Short mmCIF file of C-alpha atoms and ligand atoms in Angstrom, two decimals:
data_model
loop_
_atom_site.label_atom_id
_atom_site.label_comp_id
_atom_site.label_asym_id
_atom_site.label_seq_id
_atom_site.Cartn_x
_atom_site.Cartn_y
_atom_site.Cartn_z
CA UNK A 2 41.71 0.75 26.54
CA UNK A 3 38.87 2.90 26.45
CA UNK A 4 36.69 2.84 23.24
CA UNK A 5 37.58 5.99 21.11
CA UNK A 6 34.18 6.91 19.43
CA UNK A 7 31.14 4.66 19.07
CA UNK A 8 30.09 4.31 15.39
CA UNK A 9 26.27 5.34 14.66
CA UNK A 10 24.16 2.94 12.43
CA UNK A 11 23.39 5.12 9.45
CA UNK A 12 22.73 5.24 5.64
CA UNK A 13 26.08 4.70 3.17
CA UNK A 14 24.46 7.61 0.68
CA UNK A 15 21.38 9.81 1.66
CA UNK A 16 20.46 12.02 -1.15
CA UNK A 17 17.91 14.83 -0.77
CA UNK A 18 16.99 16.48 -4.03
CA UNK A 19 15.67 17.65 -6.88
CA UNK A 20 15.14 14.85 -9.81
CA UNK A 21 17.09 12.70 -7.18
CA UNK A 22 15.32 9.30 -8.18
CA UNK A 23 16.88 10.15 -12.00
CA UNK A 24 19.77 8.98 -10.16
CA UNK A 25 18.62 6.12 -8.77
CA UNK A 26 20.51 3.98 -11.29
CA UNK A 27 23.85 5.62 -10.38
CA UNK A 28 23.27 5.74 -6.59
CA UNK A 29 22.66 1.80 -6.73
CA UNK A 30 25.02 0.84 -8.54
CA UNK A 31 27.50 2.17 -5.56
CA UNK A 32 29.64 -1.02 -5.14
CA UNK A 33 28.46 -0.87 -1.16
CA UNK A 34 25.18 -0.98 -2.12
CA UNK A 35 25.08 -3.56 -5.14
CA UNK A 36 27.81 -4.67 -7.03
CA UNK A 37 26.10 -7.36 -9.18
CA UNK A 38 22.97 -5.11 -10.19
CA UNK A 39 20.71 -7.85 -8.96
CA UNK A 40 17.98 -5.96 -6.86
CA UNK A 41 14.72 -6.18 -5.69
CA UNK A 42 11.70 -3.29 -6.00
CA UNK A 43 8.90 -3.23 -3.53
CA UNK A 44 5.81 -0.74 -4.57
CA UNK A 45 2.51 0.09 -4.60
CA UNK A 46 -0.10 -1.05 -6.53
CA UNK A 47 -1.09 2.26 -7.32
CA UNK A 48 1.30 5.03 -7.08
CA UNK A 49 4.06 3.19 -7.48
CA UNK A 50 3.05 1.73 -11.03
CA UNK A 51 4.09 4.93 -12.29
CA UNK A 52 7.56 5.40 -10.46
CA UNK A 53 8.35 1.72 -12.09
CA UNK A 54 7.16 2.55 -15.45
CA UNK A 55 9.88 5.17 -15.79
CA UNK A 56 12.98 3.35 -13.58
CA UNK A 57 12.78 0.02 -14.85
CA UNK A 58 14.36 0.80 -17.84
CA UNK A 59 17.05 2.58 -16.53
CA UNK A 60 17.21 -0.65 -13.80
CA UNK A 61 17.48 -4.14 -16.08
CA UNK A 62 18.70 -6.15 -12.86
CA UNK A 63 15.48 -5.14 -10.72
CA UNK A 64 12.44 -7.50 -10.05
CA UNK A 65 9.40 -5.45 -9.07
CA UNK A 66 7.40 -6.92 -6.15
CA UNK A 67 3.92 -4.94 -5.49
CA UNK A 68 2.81 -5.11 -1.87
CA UNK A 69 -0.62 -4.16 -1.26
CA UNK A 70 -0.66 -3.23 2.47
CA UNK A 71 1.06 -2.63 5.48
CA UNK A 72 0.55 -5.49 7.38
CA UNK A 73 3.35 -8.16 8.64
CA UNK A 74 1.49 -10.90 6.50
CA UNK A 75 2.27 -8.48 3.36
CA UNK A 76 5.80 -7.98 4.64
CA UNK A 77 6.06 -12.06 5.45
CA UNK A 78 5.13 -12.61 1.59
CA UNK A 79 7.10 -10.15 0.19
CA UNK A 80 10.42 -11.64 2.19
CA UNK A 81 9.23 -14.92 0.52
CA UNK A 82 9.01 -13.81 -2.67
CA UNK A 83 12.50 -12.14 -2.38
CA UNK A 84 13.92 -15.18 -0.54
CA UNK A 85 16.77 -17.31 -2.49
CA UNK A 86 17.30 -14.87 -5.51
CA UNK A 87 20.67 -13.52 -4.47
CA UNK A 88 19.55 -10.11 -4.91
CA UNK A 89 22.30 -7.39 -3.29
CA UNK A 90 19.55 -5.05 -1.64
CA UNK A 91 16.03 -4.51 -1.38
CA UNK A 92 15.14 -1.25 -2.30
CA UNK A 93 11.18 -0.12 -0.87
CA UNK A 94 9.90 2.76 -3.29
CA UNK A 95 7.27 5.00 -1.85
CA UNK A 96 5.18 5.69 1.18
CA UNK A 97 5.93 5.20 4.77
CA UNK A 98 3.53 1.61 4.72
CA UNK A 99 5.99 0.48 1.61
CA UNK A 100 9.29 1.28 3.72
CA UNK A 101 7.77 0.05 6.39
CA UNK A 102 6.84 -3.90 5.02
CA UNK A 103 10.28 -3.42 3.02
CA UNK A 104 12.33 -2.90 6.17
CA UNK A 105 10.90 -6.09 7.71
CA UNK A 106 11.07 -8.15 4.39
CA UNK A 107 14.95 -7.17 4.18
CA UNK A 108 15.12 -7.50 8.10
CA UNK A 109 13.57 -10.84 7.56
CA UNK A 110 16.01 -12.37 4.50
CA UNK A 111 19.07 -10.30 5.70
CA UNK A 112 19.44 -7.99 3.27
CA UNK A 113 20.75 -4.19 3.27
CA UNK A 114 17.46 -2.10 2.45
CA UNK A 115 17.36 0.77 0.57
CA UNK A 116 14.71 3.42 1.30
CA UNK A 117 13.54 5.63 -1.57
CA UNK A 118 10.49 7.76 0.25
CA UNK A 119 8.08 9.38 -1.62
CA UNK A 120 6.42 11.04 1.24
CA UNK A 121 7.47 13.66 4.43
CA UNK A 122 4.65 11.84 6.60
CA UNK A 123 6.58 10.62 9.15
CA UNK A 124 9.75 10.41 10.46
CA UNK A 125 9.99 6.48 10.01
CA UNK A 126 11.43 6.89 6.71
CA UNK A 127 15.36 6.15 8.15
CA UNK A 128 14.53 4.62 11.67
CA UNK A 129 15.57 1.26 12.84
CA UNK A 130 11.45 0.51 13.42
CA UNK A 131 9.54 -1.18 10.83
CA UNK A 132 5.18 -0.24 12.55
CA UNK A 133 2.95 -3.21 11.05
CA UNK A 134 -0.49 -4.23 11.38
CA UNK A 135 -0.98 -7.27 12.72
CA UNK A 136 -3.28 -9.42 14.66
CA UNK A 137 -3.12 -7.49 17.47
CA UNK A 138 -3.52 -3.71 16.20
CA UNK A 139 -0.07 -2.63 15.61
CA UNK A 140 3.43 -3.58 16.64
CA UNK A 141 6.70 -1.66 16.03
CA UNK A 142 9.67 -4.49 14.80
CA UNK A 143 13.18 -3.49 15.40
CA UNK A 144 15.08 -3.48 12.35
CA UNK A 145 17.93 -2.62 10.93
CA UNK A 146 18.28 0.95 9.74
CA UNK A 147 18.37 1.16 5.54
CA UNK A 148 21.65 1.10 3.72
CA UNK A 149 21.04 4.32 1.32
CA UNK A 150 18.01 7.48 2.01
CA UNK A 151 16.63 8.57 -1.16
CA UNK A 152 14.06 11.94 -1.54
CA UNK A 153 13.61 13.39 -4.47
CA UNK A 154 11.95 17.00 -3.66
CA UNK A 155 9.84 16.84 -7.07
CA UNK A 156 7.89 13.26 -6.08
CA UNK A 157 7.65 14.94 -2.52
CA UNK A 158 5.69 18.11 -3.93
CA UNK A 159 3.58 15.75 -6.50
CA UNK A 160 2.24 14.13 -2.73
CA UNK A 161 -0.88 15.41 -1.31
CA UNK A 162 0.31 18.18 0.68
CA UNK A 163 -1.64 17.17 3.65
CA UNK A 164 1.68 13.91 3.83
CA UNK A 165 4.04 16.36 4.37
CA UNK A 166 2.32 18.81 6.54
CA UNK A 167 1.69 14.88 8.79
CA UNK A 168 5.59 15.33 8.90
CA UNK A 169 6.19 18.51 10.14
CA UNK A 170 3.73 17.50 13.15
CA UNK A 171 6.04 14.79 13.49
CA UNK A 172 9.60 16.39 13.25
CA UNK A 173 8.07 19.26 15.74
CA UNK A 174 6.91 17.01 18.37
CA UNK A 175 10.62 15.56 18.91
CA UNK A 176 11.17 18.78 21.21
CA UNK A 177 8.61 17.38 23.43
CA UNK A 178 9.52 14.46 23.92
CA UNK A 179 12.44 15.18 24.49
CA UNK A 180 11.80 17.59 27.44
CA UNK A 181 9.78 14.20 28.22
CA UNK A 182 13.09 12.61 28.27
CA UNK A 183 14.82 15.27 30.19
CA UNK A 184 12.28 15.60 32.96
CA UNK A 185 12.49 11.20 32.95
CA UNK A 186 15.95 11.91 33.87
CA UNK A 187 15.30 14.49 36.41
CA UNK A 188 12.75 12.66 38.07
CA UNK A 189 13.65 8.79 37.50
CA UNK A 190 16.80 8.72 36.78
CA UNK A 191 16.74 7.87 33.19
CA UNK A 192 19.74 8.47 31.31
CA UNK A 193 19.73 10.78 28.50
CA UNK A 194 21.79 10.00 25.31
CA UNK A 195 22.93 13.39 24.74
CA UNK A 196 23.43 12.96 20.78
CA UNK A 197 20.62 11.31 20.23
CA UNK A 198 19.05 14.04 22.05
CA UNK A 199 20.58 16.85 20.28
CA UNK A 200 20.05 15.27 16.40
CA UNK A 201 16.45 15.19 17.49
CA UNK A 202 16.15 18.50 19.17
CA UNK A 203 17.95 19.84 16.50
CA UNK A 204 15.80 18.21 13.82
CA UNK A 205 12.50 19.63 15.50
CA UNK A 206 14.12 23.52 16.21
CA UNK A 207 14.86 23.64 12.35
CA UNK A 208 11.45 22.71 11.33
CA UNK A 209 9.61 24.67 13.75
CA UNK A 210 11.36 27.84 13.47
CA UNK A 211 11.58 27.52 9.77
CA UNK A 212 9.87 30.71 7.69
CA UNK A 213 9.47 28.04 4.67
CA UNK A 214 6.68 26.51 3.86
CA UNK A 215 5.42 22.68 1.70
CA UNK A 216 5.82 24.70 -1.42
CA UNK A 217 9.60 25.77 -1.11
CA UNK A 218 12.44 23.41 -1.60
CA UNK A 219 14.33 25.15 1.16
CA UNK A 220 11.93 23.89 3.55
CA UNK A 221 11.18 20.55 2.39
CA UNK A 222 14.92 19.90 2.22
CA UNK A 223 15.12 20.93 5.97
CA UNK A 224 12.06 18.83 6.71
CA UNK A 225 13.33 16.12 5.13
CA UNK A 226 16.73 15.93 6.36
CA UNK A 227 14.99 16.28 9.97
CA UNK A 228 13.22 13.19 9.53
CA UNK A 229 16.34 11.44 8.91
CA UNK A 230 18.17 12.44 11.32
CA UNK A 231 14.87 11.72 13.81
CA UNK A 232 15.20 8.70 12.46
CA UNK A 233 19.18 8.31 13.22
CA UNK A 234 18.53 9.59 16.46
CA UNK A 235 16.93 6.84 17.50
CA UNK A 236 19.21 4.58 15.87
CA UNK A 237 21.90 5.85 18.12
CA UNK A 238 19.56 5.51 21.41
CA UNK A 239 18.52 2.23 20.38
CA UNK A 240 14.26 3.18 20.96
CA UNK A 241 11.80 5.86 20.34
CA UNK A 242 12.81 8.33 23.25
CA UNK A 243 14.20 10.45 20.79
CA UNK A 244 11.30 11.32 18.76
CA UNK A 245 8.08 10.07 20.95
CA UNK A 246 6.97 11.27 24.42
CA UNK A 247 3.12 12.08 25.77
CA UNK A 248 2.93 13.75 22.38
CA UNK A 249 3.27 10.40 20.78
CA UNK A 250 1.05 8.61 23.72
CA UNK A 251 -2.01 11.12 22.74
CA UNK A 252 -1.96 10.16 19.40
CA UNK A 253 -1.64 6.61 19.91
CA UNK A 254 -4.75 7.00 22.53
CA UNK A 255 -6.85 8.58 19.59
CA UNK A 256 -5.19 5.44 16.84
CA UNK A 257 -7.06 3.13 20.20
CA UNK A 258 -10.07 4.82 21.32
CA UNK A 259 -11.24 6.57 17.89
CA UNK A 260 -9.66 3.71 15.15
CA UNK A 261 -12.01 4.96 12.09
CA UNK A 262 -11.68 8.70 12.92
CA UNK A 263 -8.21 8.84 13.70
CA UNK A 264 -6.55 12.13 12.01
CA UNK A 265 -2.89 11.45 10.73
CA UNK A 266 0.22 11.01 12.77
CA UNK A 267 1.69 13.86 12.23
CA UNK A 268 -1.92 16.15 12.69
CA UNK A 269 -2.28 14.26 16.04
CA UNK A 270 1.20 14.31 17.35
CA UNK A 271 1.90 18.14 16.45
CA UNK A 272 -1.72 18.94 18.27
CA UNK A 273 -0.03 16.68 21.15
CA UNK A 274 3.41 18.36 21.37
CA UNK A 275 1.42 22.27 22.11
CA UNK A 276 -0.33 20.27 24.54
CA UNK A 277 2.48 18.50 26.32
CA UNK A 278 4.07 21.97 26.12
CA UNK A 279 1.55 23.52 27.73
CA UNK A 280 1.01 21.32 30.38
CA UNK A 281 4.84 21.47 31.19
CA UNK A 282 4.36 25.03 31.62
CA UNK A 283 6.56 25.91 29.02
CA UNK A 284 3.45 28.70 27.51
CA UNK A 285 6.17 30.96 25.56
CA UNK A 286 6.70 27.36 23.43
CA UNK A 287 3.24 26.13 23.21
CA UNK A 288 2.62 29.39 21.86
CA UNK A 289 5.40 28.77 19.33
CA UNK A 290 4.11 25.23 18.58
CA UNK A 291 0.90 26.49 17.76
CA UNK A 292 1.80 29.51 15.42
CA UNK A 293 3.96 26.80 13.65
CA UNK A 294 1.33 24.36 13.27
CA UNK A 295 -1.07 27.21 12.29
CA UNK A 296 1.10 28.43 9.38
CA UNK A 297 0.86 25.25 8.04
CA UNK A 298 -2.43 24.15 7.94
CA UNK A 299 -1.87 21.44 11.04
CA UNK A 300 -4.74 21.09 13.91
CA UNK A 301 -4.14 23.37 17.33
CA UNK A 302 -7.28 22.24 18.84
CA UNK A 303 -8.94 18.93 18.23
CA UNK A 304 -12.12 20.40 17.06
CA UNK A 305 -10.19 21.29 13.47
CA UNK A 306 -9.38 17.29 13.00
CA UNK A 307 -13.25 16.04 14.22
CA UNK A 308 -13.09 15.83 17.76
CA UNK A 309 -14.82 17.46 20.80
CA UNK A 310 -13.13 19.06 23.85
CA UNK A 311 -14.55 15.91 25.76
CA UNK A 312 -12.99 12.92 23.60
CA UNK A 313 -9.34 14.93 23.61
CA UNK A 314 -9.85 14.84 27.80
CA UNK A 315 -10.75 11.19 27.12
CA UNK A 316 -7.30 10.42 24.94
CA UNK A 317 -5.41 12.54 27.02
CA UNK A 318 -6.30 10.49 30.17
CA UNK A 319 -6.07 6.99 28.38
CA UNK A 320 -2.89 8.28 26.97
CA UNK A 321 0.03 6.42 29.54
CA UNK A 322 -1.66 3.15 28.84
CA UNK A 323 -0.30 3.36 25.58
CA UNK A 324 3.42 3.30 26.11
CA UNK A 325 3.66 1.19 29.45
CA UNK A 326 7.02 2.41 31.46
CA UNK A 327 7.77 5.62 29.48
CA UNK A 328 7.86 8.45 31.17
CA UNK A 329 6.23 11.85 30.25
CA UNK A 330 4.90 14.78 31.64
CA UNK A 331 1.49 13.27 31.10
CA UNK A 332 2.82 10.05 34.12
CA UNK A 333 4.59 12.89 35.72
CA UNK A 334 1.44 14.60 36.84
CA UNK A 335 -0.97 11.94 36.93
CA UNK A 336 -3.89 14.39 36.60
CA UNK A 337 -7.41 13.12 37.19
CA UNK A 338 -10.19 13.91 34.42
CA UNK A 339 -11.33 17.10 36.21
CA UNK A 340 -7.65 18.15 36.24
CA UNK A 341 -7.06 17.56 32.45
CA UNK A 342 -10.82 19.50 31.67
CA UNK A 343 -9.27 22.28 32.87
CA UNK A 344 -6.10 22.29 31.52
CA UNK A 345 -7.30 21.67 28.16
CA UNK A 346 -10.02 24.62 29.01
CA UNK A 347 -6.32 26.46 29.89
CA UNK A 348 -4.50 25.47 26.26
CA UNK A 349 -7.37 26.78 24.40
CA UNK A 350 -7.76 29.84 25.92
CA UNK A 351 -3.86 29.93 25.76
CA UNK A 352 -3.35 29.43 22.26
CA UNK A 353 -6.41 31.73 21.42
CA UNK A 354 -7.89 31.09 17.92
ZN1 ZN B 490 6.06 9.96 15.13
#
C-alpha cells in the first residue's frame, strides 16, 4: 500500500509571543516535553545571567550550564556535563551560538532539545543544523530538529535591533534560493520538494512584502514564525536547499576571504539575494529586494557594510567554491571576473541609491 502522508519533523509546542518565556514553566512541564521536571539550562555567560535570575525560581528541577562559545569543544563539554543526569530535555536559552552548541549537546546525549531564542538573527533557530566552529573554520552537524520553539516578542525587542534586521536578510533570501533550486531542476535535473519549497517561499514573500517594521509586534511575529518554518522547511527536504542558494555562497565567500570584516549573516545574505536576483534577470524583484532591505536598515550595496566594488567581484567569483555540488545561478553562468565587474556595475546602477 502506498504511504498516505509523510509526517514532517517539527516542534510539539512553538509559542510566539508576548511575555512568552513567563510561561516557560507551564510550556515545560507539557508531559511530552518533561514529565519528571528534571531539565537542563544552557546560557550565556552574559545575557543569559539575567534570563536565569528570573526563571530559576519558577524552574526548581533545572541545572543551569553556561557555555561560553560556539564552538564543538563548548558543545562536547556541555553534552558531558549533561551526560548521566536523567534530565527529560535540554532546553538552550538565547542566541543562535547557544541553540546552536545546545542542539549538538542534546544531539550528542540523545535528548529532545528545547529551543527558547532570544534573537531573529537567523533562521537556524528550528532547523535540523547545529553551525560550529571547529578546527577547520566551520562545519554544519545534522541534528535533530528541537522538541518545543519558544520567542517571546518582548526579549526579541530588548536585542540589538541590528539581530533581527540579520534575520530578515535571512528569511528574504529563501526566495532566491529557491529560484536557485528551481533553475537546479530545470537545468540538472534536481528534484524539487515542493513543500519544502513552498514553507520557504512562503516564509520569505511574508517578510519581504511586509509594511511592518523591528518595532511592531505584527512584524516580528511574521518574522519569527518565518524563521521557523525556514527552519522546518529544511527539515522536510532533509538539507539547506530550502533556505540557501548563491545568496548563501556570497556570504560564505565574504565569512572565507574577509574573516575579521565579515558583516552579519543576514546583512550579507539579504545584499546576496538582490544580487542573485539581479543576475537571474528577475530586475522587477531585485528592485523589490532592495526597497525591502532599504526600509530596514540592511546593506544594498557592499560599500554600506565596509567593502569595495572590487572585493564583492572577488566574493562573488570565489563564491561556488563554497558549497561544492550546489547549484545556483552563480554555477549556472559561470561568469569570468570581467563578466561579474559588469554586472555588479549593472545592480548598482539598477538599484539606484
Ligand atoms: Zn541563512
Amino acid at each position: 500500500m502506498p504511504v498516505l502522508t509523510r509526517l514532517i519533523p517539527s516542534p510539539v509546542v512553538v509559542d510566539i509571543s508576548r511575555g512568552a518565556i513567563g510561561d516557560l514553566a507551564g510550556l515545560l512541564a507539557d508531559q511530552r516535553i518533561s514529565s519528571s521536571g528534571k531539565l537542563a539550562f544552557a546560557v550565556s555567560d552574559g545575557s543569559g545571567q539575567k534570563l536565569r535570575e528570573k526563571l530559576s525560581p519558577l524552574l526548581p528541577g533545572a541545572d543551569w550550564y553556561v557555555v561560553s562559545d560556539g564552538t564543538i569543544d563548548s558543545a562536547v563539554k556541555l553534552a558531558d556535563g549533561i551526560k548521566g543526569k536523567r534530565y527529560d530535555a535540554v532546553v538552550g536559552l538565547g542566541g543562535g551560538k547557544i541553540l546552536d552548541v545546545t542542539k549538538y549537546a542534546a544531539a550528542r546525549v540523545g535528548l529532545p532539545m528545547v529551543a527558547v531564542a532570544t534573537n531573529l538573527s537567523h533562521d537556524g533557530i528550528c532547523s535540523p543544523v547545529s553551525t560550529l566552529d571547529n578546527d577547520n573554520g566551520r562545519g554544519s552537524y545534522g541534528v535533530p530538529t528541537p522538541i518545543a520553539m519558544v520567542i517571546d516578542l518582548d526579549v526579541i525587542r530588548a536585542a540589538p535591533a541590528r539581530f533581527v534586521r540579520s534575520g530578515i536578510g535571512d528569511a528574504i533570501s529563501n526566495i532566491s534560493a529557491i529560484a536557485d533550486w528551481e533553475l537546479s531542476r530545470q537545468v540538472t535535473g534536481e528534484a524539487v520538494d515542493g513543500l519544502a519549497a513552498a514553507m520557504a517561499r512562503t516564509a520569505g514573500e511574508a517578510v519581504l512584502r511586509h509594511p511592518g517594521g523591528v518595532g511592531d509586534d505584527e512584524f516580528l511575529t511574521v518574522l519569527a514564525e518565518g524563521l521557523v518554518l525556514s527552519g522546518i522547511a529544511m527539515s522536510i527536504s532533509g538539507d539547506t536547499r530550502p533556505s540557501s542558494g548563491a545568496c548563501h555562497e556570497i556570504s560564505h565567500a565574504f565569512d572565507l576571504l574577509f574573516p575579521k570584516r565579515a558583516a552579519s549573516h543576514g546583512e550579507q545574505v539579504g545584499l546576496g539575494a538582490a544580487f542573485a536576483m539581479h543576475l537571474r534577470g528577475a530586475l522587477e524583484q531585485s528592485g523589490l529586494f532592495a526597497d525591502a532591505l532599504r526600509r530596514h536598515g540592511l546593506p544594498v550595496l557592499p560599500g554600506e557594510i565596509g567593502f569595495s566594488a572590487a572585493e564583492f567581484v572577488q566574493a562573488v567569483e570565489y563564491a561556488p567554491q563554497t558549497r561544492p555540488g550546489r547549484f545556483t545561478i552563480l554555477e549556472h553562468l559561470n561568469l569570468s571576473t570581467e563578466q561579474i565587474k559588469d554586472a555588479y556595475a549593472d545592480y548598482a546602477k539598477a538599484i539606484g541609491s
